[in-house]
Amino acid sequence: MSPTTPPLAAKLGGLQSSAIRDLLKLTARAEIIGLAGGLPDAELMPRERIAAAADAALSSAGCLQYTESPGWRPLRAVLTERESLRLGRSVTIDEVFVTHGSQQALSLLAEVLLDPGALVVVEDPAYVGALQVFRAAGARIVAVPLDAEGMRTGALADLLARGERPALVHTVSNFHNPGGVTMSPRRRAELAELADAHGFWVIEDDPYGELWFDNPPSAPVATYSRNVIRLSSASKILAPSLRVGWMVAPDPVCRAVELLKQGADLCGSALTQQIAADLLADESWLSAHVDHVRTVYGERAKSLVHAVRTRFGDRVRCTDATGGMFVWADFTDDTDTQALLPCALEAGVAYVPGSAFAVDGGYRNSMRMCFTTSDSATLTEAVDRLARAAQ
């Protein structure tokens, strides 16, 4: 008699793997120029400075031991100062919680803030990692479209006027992934006002805010309301392998997250948190380092946008890359980017079809391209290959 295999949780039935991660498995061949990933350039990661910080951490007591569930306190103190400057108000250390990357913060917050069936509003096109988290939480997801000013808060207001009551609204306010746009100051204030008036949480997901090329983004949405929980990360400016993210949230939210984190992994890494604290506290070095990253990414972004507009003309519209890591592009004809992808891979270039970011279908003529890991000449060649595939 063969053994009976025990079942998995029913909630897994509605989940699917990230189309982006699956695509990366197909594009690992060296001859393919990858515009599909969302990775920072490893060559720009400060290896020597990280090594020095690691040596310093290893010479101190406690770096190999468990640490507090909310994060190593000296790191939280550094983050408290940084976030106080960013938000223009005094942030207390009890409002700062360190997580295993900002994605863990998003996952823990979904458990804290959402009951099964709760309404979550996301931007459309949406950040795939957020969709995975909210679907796993059993949320009902409704999309609000983006335009050049970010989330269309008027559409959100219409949703509220029809009687919908979201538990939370998720936004990538700066250099949107995948949309490439930044929310305007007016809409930031409007979103915060709606949160206060209707009593819902806003999660402001901001991993890209420091990667501006021409001008820094305006004040965070969290400056306008205490109903806004702000997420950020060291992954894009230092190194993803540190796995250091953080959130700024009211103390009751942080304490609830702490209870769940204790059940998930007890605490983060004292070693990598001490390394991150060393680097983030070294303001003169960090400023020069991030300026260099901005300069390199800015040149690459402009090269990609120029190549797309030159090679495709009016056939493709794409965002102006003013920061972050991504360009969003729309074919103005009937080109289906999902159908085009095999031809593009055969031509030696990869991108993410827009449909991967759709909440309820759509974006069949769209694509997301990442410019961070290739130089200008390689990006130009990638667009040439894409144009040949799309003939």
Tab-separated table of C-alpha atoms in Angstrom:
chain	number	residue	atom	x	y	z
A	1	MET	CA	0.000	0.000	0.000
A	2	SER	CA	1.501	3.315	-1.078
A	3	PRO	CA	1.653	6.125	1.494
A	4	THR	CA	-0.843	8.969	1.297
A	5	THR	CA	0.809	12.328	0.699
A	6	PRO	CA	-0.441	14.963	3.171
A	7	PRO	CA	-2.003	18.044	1.550
A	8	LEU	CA	-0.531	21.528	1.408
A	9	ALA	CA	-2.392	24.606	2.621
A	10	ALA	CA	-5.345	25.537	0.423
A	11	LYS	CA	-4.134	29.146	0.096
A	12	LEU	CA	-1.234	27.969	-2.082
A	13	GLY	CA	-3.725	27.126	-4.809
A	14	GLY	CA	-4.063	30.772	-5.783
A	15	LEU	CA	-0.347	31.559	-5.818
A	16	GLN	CA	2.047	31.473	-8.724
A	17	SER	CA	5.786	31.948	-9.078
A	18	SER	CA	7.119	35.352	-10.075
A	19	ALA	CA	7.193	35.547	-13.870
A	20	ILE	CA	10.370	37.613	-13.570
A	21	ARG	CA	12.229	35.004	-11.526
A	22	ASP	CA	11.081	32.294	-13.921
A	23	LEU	CA	12.241	34.372	-16.891
A	24	LEU	CA	15.697	34.855	-15.351
A	25	LYS	CA	16.170	31.081	-15.412
A	26	LEU	CA	15.675	31.180	-19.189
A	27	THR	CA	18.011	34.115	-19.766
A	28	ALA	CA	21.111	32.906	-17.944
A	29	ARG	CA	22.928	32.240	-21.224
A	30	ALA	CA	25.915	34.555	-21.635
A	31	GLU	CA	24.932	35.572	-25.160
A	32	ILE	CA	21.645	37.106	-23.994
A	33	ILE	CA	21.665	40.746	-22.908
A	34	GLY	CA	19.445	40.804	-19.868
A	35	LEU	CA	17.053	43.715	-19.426
A	36	ALA	CA	14.647	41.518	-17.487
A	37	GLY	CA	16.183	41.481	-14.015
A	38	GLY	CA	15.867	44.048	-11.277
A	39	LEU	CA	19.379	43.691	-9.925
A	40	PRO	CA	21.836	46.402	-8.892
A	41	ASP	CA	25.234	46.225	-10.582
A	42	ALA	CA	27.555	44.011	-8.526
A	43	GLU	CA	30.567	45.913	-9.881
A	44	LEU	CA	29.328	49.047	-8.108
A	45	MET	CA	28.889	47.357	-4.744
A	46	PRO	CA	31.539	48.585	-2.268
A	47	ARG	CA	33.353	45.293	-1.645
A	48	GLU	CA	36.430	46.762	0.036
A	49	ARG	CA	34.409	49.042	2.314
A	50	ILE	CA	32.071	46.165	3.224
A	51	ALA	CA	35.111	43.994	3.988
A	52	ALA	CA	36.522	46.666	6.295
A	53	ALA	CA	33.186	46.992	8.064
A	54	ALA	CA	32.992	43.222	8.410
A	55	ASP	CA	36.454	43.095	9.965
A	56	ALA	CA	35.467	45.806	12.418
A	57	ALA	CA	32.235	43.992	13.283
A	58	LEU	CA	34.006	40.671	13.812
A	59	SER	CA	36.349	42.279	16.321
A	60	SER	CA	33.421	43.349	18.487
A	61	ALA	CA	31.505	41.318	21.018
A	62	GLY	CA	28.111	40.020	20.066
A	63	CYS	CA	28.310	40.165	16.280
A	64	LEU	CA	27.922	36.383	16.014
A	65	GLN	CA	25.145	36.181	18.582
A	66	TYR	CA	21.381	36.606	18.319
A	67	THR	CA	20.239	40.212	18.371
A	68	GLU	CA	16.964	41.960	19.241
A	69	SER	CA	13.979	41.061	17.061
A	70	PRO	CA	13.419	44.727	16.009
A	71	GLY	CA	17.069	44.916	14.900
A	72	TRP	CA	20.480	45.720	16.325
A	73	ARG	CA	19.873	48.853	18.363
A	74	PRO	CA	22.837	50.919	17.054
A	75	LEU	CA	21.617	50.302	13.483
A	76	ARG	CA	18.142	51.414	14.471
A	77	ALA	CA	19.691	54.555	15.971
A	78	VAL	CA	21.440	55.309	12.660
A	79	LEU	CA	18.215	54.733	10.760
A	80	THR	CA	16.301	56.911	13.213
A	81	GLU	CA	18.558	59.855	12.344
A	82	ARG	CA	18.325	59.214	8.600
A	83	GLU	CA	14.547	58.864	8.614
A	84	SER	CA	14.065	61.908	10.848
A	85	LEU	CA	15.879	64.002	8.240
A	86	ARG	CA	13.899	62.467	5.404
A	87	LEU	CA	10.516	62.896	7.056
A	88	GLY	CA	11.203	66.312	8.545
A	89	ARG	CA	10.108	65.227	12.014
A	90	SER	CA	11.545	63.455	15.005
A	91	VAL	CA	11.340	59.687	14.503
A	92	THR	CA	11.796	57.632	17.671
A	93	ILE	CA	13.825	54.450	17.784
A	94	ASP	CA	10.681	52.504	18.705
A	95	GLU	CA	9.197	53.486	15.321
A	96	VAL	CA	12.089	51.883	13.398
A	97	PHE	CA	12.067	48.140	12.760
A	98	VAL	CA	14.798	46.280	10.848
A	99	THR	CA	13.797	43.362	8.638
A	100	HIS	CA	15.412	40.783	6.374
A	101	GLY	CA	15.116	43.081	3.378
A	102	SER	CA	12.113	45.320	2.830
A	103	GLN	CA	10.208	42.423	1.251
A	104	GLN	CA	10.026	40.750	4.680
A	105	ALA	CA	8.604	43.958	6.105
A	106	LEU	CA	5.890	43.872	3.454
A	107	SER	CA	5.125	40.240	4.225
A	108	LEU	CA	4.954	40.767	7.995
A	109	LEU	CA	2.798	43.864	7.587
A	110	ALA	CA	0.331	41.901	5.466
A	111	GLU	CA	-0.065	39.475	8.358
A	112	VAL	CA	-0.463	42.292	10.876
A	113	LEU	CA	-2.822	44.530	8.914
A	114	LEU	CA	-4.940	42.146	6.810
A	115	ASP	CA	-7.627	39.637	7.575
A	116	PRO	CA	-8.603	37.192	4.806
A	117	GLY	CA	-10.830	38.969	2.325
A	118	ALA	CA	-9.655	42.465	3.309
A	119	LEU	CA	-9.434	44.969	0.469
A	120	VAL	CA	-5.973	46.057	-0.679
A	121	VAL	CA	-5.509	48.752	-3.312
A	122	VAL	CA	-2.387	48.546	-5.473
A	123	GLU	CA	-1.077	50.502	-8.414
A	124	ASP	CA	-1.558	49.093	-11.910
A	125	PRO	CA	0.873	47.994	-13.266
A	126	ALA	CA	1.862	46.566	-9.895
A	127	TYR	CA	5.012	45.537	-8.086
A	128	VAL	CA	5.009	41.737	-8.405
A	129	GLY	CA	6.416	41.174	-4.910
A	130	ALA	CA	3.487	43.053	-3.410
A	131	LEU	CA	0.964	41.035	-5.405
A	132	GLN	CA	2.529	37.792	-4.163
A	133	VAL	CA	2.349	38.968	-0.541
A	134	PHE	CA	-1.239	40.202	-0.694
A	135	ARG	CA	-2.481	37.135	-2.553
A	136	ALA	CA	-0.829	34.894	0.033
A	137	ALA	CA	-2.661	36.878	2.738
A	138	GLY	CA	-6.000	36.128	1.072
A	139	ALA	CA	-6.681	39.782	0.320
A	140	ARG	CA	-9.101	41.088	-2.263
A	141	ILE	CA	-6.975	43.213	-4.593
A	142	VAL	CA	-8.234	46.199	-6.551
A	143	ALA	CA	-5.994	48.166	-8.896
A	144	VAL	CA	-5.778	51.927	-9.393
A	145	PRO	CA	-3.978	53.016	-12.575
A	146	LEU	CA	-0.770	55.019	-12.834
A	147	ASP	CA	-0.017	57.967	-15.050
A	148	ALA	CA	2.955	60.332	-15.316
A	149	GLU	CA	2.226	61.689	-11.812
A	150	GLY	CA	2.058	58.263	-10.181
A	151	MET	CA	-1.018	56.736	-8.587
A	152	ARG	CA	-4.209	58.385	-9.828
A	153	THR	CA	-5.530	59.461	-6.460
A	154	GLY	CA	-8.703	60.735	-8.107
A	155	ALA	CA	-9.497	57.166	-9.128
A	156	LEU	CA	-8.842	56.063	-5.546
A	157	ALA	CA	-11.203	58.773	-4.300
A	158	ASP	CA	-13.857	57.506	-6.713
A	159	LEU	CA	-13.367	53.996	-5.351
A	160	LEU	CA	-13.896	55.274	-1.820
A	161	ALA	CA	-16.959	57.262	-2.896
A	162	ARG	CA	-18.507	54.028	-4.169
A	163	GLY	CA	-18.276	52.633	-0.648
A	164	GLU	CA	-15.110	50.563	-0.884
A	165	ARG	CA	-13.093	50.534	2.348
A	166	PRO	CA	-9.509	49.354	1.883
A	167	ALA	CA	-7.504	48.073	4.803
A	168	LEU	CA	-4.383	49.377	3.111
A	169	VAL	CA	-3.090	51.026	-0.051
A	170	HIS	CA	0.325	50.083	-1.423
A	171	THR	CA	2.429	52.527	-3.426
A	172	VAL	CA	5.945	52.610	-4.846
A	173	SER	CA	6.100	56.378	-4.738
A	174	ASN	CA	9.584	56.971	-6.180
A	175	PHE	CA	10.763	55.672	-9.561
A	176	HIS	CA	8.048	53.061	-9.671
A	177	ASN	CA	8.729	49.391	-10.265
A	178	PRO	CA	7.687	48.623	-12.954
A	179	GLY	CA	6.116	51.869	-14.156
A	180	GLY	CA	9.186	54.107	-13.870
A	181	VAL	CA	7.170	57.163	-12.740
A	182	THR	CA	7.321	59.199	-9.523
A	183	MET	CA	4.300	60.382	-7.571
A	184	SER	CA	3.825	64.145	-7.672
A	185	PRO	CA	3.817	66.216	-4.458
A	186	ARG	CA	0.135	67.039	-4.964
A	187	ARG	CA	-0.861	63.397	-5.153
A	188	ARG	CA	1.287	62.475	-2.160
A	189	ALA	CA	-0.655	64.968	-0.078
A	190	GLU	CA	-3.975	63.762	-1.549
A	191	LEU	CA	-3.183	60.120	-0.752
A	192	ALA	CA	-2.314	60.997	2.832
A	193	GLU	CA	-5.492	63.062	3.198
A	194	LEU	CA	-7.599	60.152	1.953
A	195	ALA	CA	-5.870	57.794	4.406
A	196	ASP	CA	-6.636	60.136	7.296
A	197	ALA	CA	-10.211	60.762	6.210
A	198	HIS	CA	-11.126	57.117	5.602
A	199	GLY	CA	-8.918	55.414	8.162
A	200	PHE	CA	-6.792	53.093	6.028
A	201	TRP	CA	-3.064	52.344	6.101
A	202	VAL	CA	-0.707	53.331	3.310
A	203	ILE	CA	2.448	51.303	2.759
A	204	GLU	CA	4.957	53.559	1.020
A	205	ASP	CA	7.492	51.169	-0.508
A	206	ASP	CA	10.639	53.170	-1.263
A	207	PRO	CA	13.689	51.073	-2.186
A	208	TYR	CA	14.723	53.406	-5.024
A	209	GLY	CA	14.340	56.893	-3.531
A	210	GLU	CA	18.065	57.558	-3.205
A	211	LEU	CA	18.761	56.574	-6.818
A	212	TRP	CA	17.743	59.898	-8.372
A	213	PHE	CA	19.656	61.191	-11.388
A	214	ASP	CA	18.763	64.859	-11.841
A	215	ASN	CA	16.727	65.931	-8.828
A	216	PRO	CA	15.815	64.171	-5.593
A	217	PRO	CA	12.169	63.159	-5.208
A	218	SER	CA	9.853	65.296	-3.135
A	219	ALA	CA	9.024	64.645	0.503
A	220	PRO	CA	7.737	61.115	1.230
A	221	VAL	CA	4.029	60.425	1.546
A	222	ALA	CA	4.818	59.583	5.186
A	223	THR	CA	5.569	63.243	5.901
A	224	TYR	CA	1.855	64.011	5.469
A	225	SER	CA	0.268	61.386	7.731
A	226	ARG	CA	1.026	58.965	10.572
A	227	ASN	CA	-1.203	56.454	8.761
A	228	VAL	CA	1.647	55.916	6.292
A	229	ILE	CA	4.144	53.110	6.935
A	230	ARG	CA	7.393	53.735	5.125
A	231	LEU	CA	9.648	50.908	3.860
A	232	SER	CA	13.221	51.203	2.621
A	233	SER	CA	16.308	49.091	2.078
A	234	ALA	CA	20.088	49.002	1.851
A	235	SER	CA	19.940	46.538	-1.059
A	236	LYS	CA	19.953	49.075	-3.883
A	237	ILE	CA	22.624	51.416	-2.480
A	238	LEU	CA	24.935	48.917	-0.716
A	239	ALA	CA	24.352	45.216	-1.450
A	240	PRO	CA	21.333	42.895	-1.486
A	241	SER	CA	23.265	40.170	0.332
A	242	LEU	CA	23.298	42.230	3.511
A	243	ARG	CA	19.529	41.625	3.656
A	244	VAL	CA	18.924	44.817	5.585
A	245	GLY	CA	15.603	46.566	5.146
A	246	TRP	CA	13.568	48.644	7.542
A	247	MET	CA	10.232	50.207	8.161
A	248	VAL	CA	9.108	53.345	9.966
A	249	ALA	CA	5.717	52.770	11.557
A	250	PRO	CA	3.741	53.679	14.687
A	251	ASP	CA	4.896	51.806	17.776
A	252	PRO	CA	1.807	49.523	17.970
A	253	VAL	CA	2.464	48.318	14.414
A	254	CYS	CA	6.130	47.686	15.186
A	255	ARG	CA	5.248	45.696	18.297
A	256	ALA	CA	2.764	43.564	16.347
A	257	VAL	CA	5.371	42.937	13.642
A	258	GLU	CA	7.843	41.998	16.373
A	259	LEU	CA	5.557	39.223	17.610
A	260	LEU	CA	5.303	37.742	14.134
A	261	LYS	CA	9.003	38.108	13.369
A	262	GLN	CA	9.838	36.191	16.525
A	263	GLY	CA	7.781	33.329	15.143
A	264	ALA	CA	9.282	33.629	11.663
A	265	ASP	CA	13.036	33.882	12.280
A	266	LEU	CA	13.560	35.234	15.833
A	267	CYS	CA	15.810	38.058	14.599
A	268	GLY	CA	17.999	39.215	11.767
A	269	SER	CA	21.764	38.873	11.422
A	270	ALA	CA	23.710	40.856	14.001
A	271	LEU	CA	26.764	40.647	11.738
A	272	THR	CA	25.232	42.129	8.591
A	273	GLN	CA	23.305	44.698	10.617
A	274	GLN	CA	26.535	45.889	12.228
A	275	ILE	CA	28.138	46.097	8.784
A	276	ALA	CA	25.180	48.116	7.479
A	277	ALA	CA	25.273	50.431	10.495
A	278	ASP	CA	28.964	51.145	9.896
A	279	LEU	CA	28.373	52.016	6.232
A	280	LEU	CA	25.172	54.015	6.706
A	281	ALA	CA	26.713	56.059	9.536
A	282	ASP	CA	29.770	56.999	7.459
A	283	GLU	CA	28.018	59.956	5.841
A	284	SER	CA	30.885	61.386	3.776
A	285	TRP	CA	31.828	58.003	2.329
A	286	LEU	CA	28.197	57.002	1.740
A	287	SER	CA	27.391	60.262	-0.024
A	288	ALA	CA	30.316	59.833	-2.423
A	289	HIS	CA	29.447	56.193	-3.035
A	290	VAL	CA	25.769	56.835	-3.781
A	291	ASP	CA	26.680	59.815	-5.996
A	292	HIS	CA	28.871	57.491	-8.063
A	293	VAL	CA	26.090	54.903	-8.379
A	294	ARG	CA	23.653	57.638	-9.431
A	295	THR	CA	26.070	58.915	-12.084
A	296	VAL	CA	26.640	55.486	-13.610
A	297	TYR	CA	22.970	54.493	-13.556
A	298	GLY	CA	21.923	57.888	-14.891
A	299	GLU	CA	24.183	57.543	-17.919
A	300	ARG	CA	22.895	54.032	-18.589
A	301	ALA	CA	19.275	55.074	-18.216
A	302	LYS	CA	19.635	57.930	-20.665
A	303	SER	CA	21.419	55.636	-23.135
A	304	LEU	CA	18.595	53.097	-23.008
A	305	VAL	CA	15.871	55.710	-23.428
A	306	HIS	CA	17.771	57.383	-26.290
A	307	ALA	CA	18.278	54.045	-28.045
A	308	VAL	CA	14.603	53.100	-27.754
A	309	ARG	CA	13.385	56.447	-29.052
A	310	THR	CA	15.935	56.560	-31.857
A	311	ARG	CA	15.470	52.964	-33.005
A	312	PHE	CA	11.684	52.679	-32.669
A	313	GLY	CA	10.494	56.268	-33.125
A	314	ASP	CA	6.751	56.679	-32.621
A	315	ARG	CA	6.234	52.915	-32.538
A	316	VAL	CA	7.279	52.771	-28.861
A	317	ARG	CA	6.600	55.221	-26.036
A	318	CYS	CA	8.808	54.927	-22.969
A	319	THR	CA	9.180	56.711	-19.661
A	320	ASP	CA	11.887	59.270	-18.971
A	321	ALA	CA	14.294	57.550	-16.607
A	322	THR	CA	14.854	60.143	-13.883
A	323	GLY	CA	15.905	57.617	-11.242
A	324	GLY	CA	15.553	54.080	-10.026
A	325	MET	CA	16.313	51.048	-12.176
A	326	PHE	CA	13.570	50.651	-14.786
A	327	VAL	CA	12.105	51.976	-18.014
A	328	TRP	CA	8.511	51.122	-18.935
A	329	ALA	CA	7.710	51.028	-22.646
A	330	ASP	CA	4.498	50.641	-24.657
A	331	PHE	CA	4.242	49.602	-28.301
A	332	THR	CA	1.746	51.880	-29.990
A	333	ASP	CA	0.831	49.230	-32.576
A	334	ASP	CA	-0.569	45.738	-31.964
A	335	THR	CA	2.763	44.163	-30.927
A	336	ASP	CA	2.168	41.592	-28.180
A	337	THR	CA	5.267	41.597	-25.980
A	338	GLN	CA	4.505	38.151	-24.553
A	339	ALA	CA	4.354	36.702	-28.065
A	340	LEU	CA	7.439	38.686	-29.065
A	341	LEU	CA	9.566	37.383	-26.185
A	342	PRO	CA	10.683	34.068	-27.779
A	343	CYS	CA	11.846	35.988	-30.858
A	344	ALA	CA	13.663	38.479	-28.650
A	345	LEU	CA	15.400	35.675	-26.765
A	346	GLU	CA	16.418	34.131	-30.077
A	347	ALA	CA	17.844	37.527	-31.073
A	348	GLY	CA	19.763	37.670	-27.798
A	349	VAL	CA	17.843	40.103	-25.586
A	350	ALA	CA	15.427	39.655	-22.686
A	351	TYR	CA	12.821	41.936	-21.093
A	352	VAL	CA	9.769	41.397	-18.910
A	353	PRO	CA	6.411	41.508	-20.728
A	354	GLY	CA	4.011	44.031	-19.228
A	355	SER	CA	1.399	41.356	-18.603
A	356	ALA	CA	3.575	40.037	-15.751
A	357	PHE	CA	2.658	43.168	-13.777
A	358	ALA	CA	-1.044	43.282	-14.592
A	359	VAL	CA	-3.496	42.799	-11.742
A	360	ASP	CA	-6.460	41.707	-13.850
A	361	GLY	CA	-4.964	41.274	-17.301
A	362	GLY	CA	-3.732	43.871	-19.755
A	363	TYR	CA	-0.439	45.496	-20.744
A	364	ARG	CA	-0.058	43.060	-23.617
A	365	ASN	CA	1.736	45.760	-25.612
A	366	SER	CA	4.054	46.812	-22.769
A	367	MET	CA	7.404	45.775	-21.325
A	368	ARG	CA	9.744	46.607	-18.470
A	369	MET	CA	13.463	47.044	-19.083
A	370	CYS	CA	16.190	47.288	-16.450
A	371	PHE	CA	19.271	49.353	-17.307
A	372	THR	CA	21.470	48.889	-14.237
A	373	THR	CA	23.665	45.930	-15.164
A	374	SER	CA	24.825	46.839	-18.696
A	375	ASP	CA	26.955	49.678	-20.008
A	376	SER	CA	25.695	52.161	-22.597
A	377	ALA	CA	27.095	50.320	-25.613
A	378	THR	CA	25.549	47.041	-24.475
A	379	LEU	CA	22.180	48.699	-23.875
A	380	THR	CA	22.254	50.179	-27.375
A	381	GLU	CA	23.025	46.731	-28.798
A	382	ALA	CA	20.161	45.275	-26.758
A	383	VAL	CA	17.700	47.714	-28.310
A	384	ASP	CA	19.070	46.933	-31.793
A	385	ARG	CA	18.447	43.230	-31.158
A	386	LEU	CA	14.951	43.966	-29.885
A	387	ALA	CA	14.194	46.034	-32.972
A	388	ARG	CA	15.313	43.201	-35.253
A	389	ALA	CA	13.128	40.761	-33.337
A	390	ALA	CA	10.133	43.106	-33.583
A	391	GLN	CA	10.360	43.716	-37.341
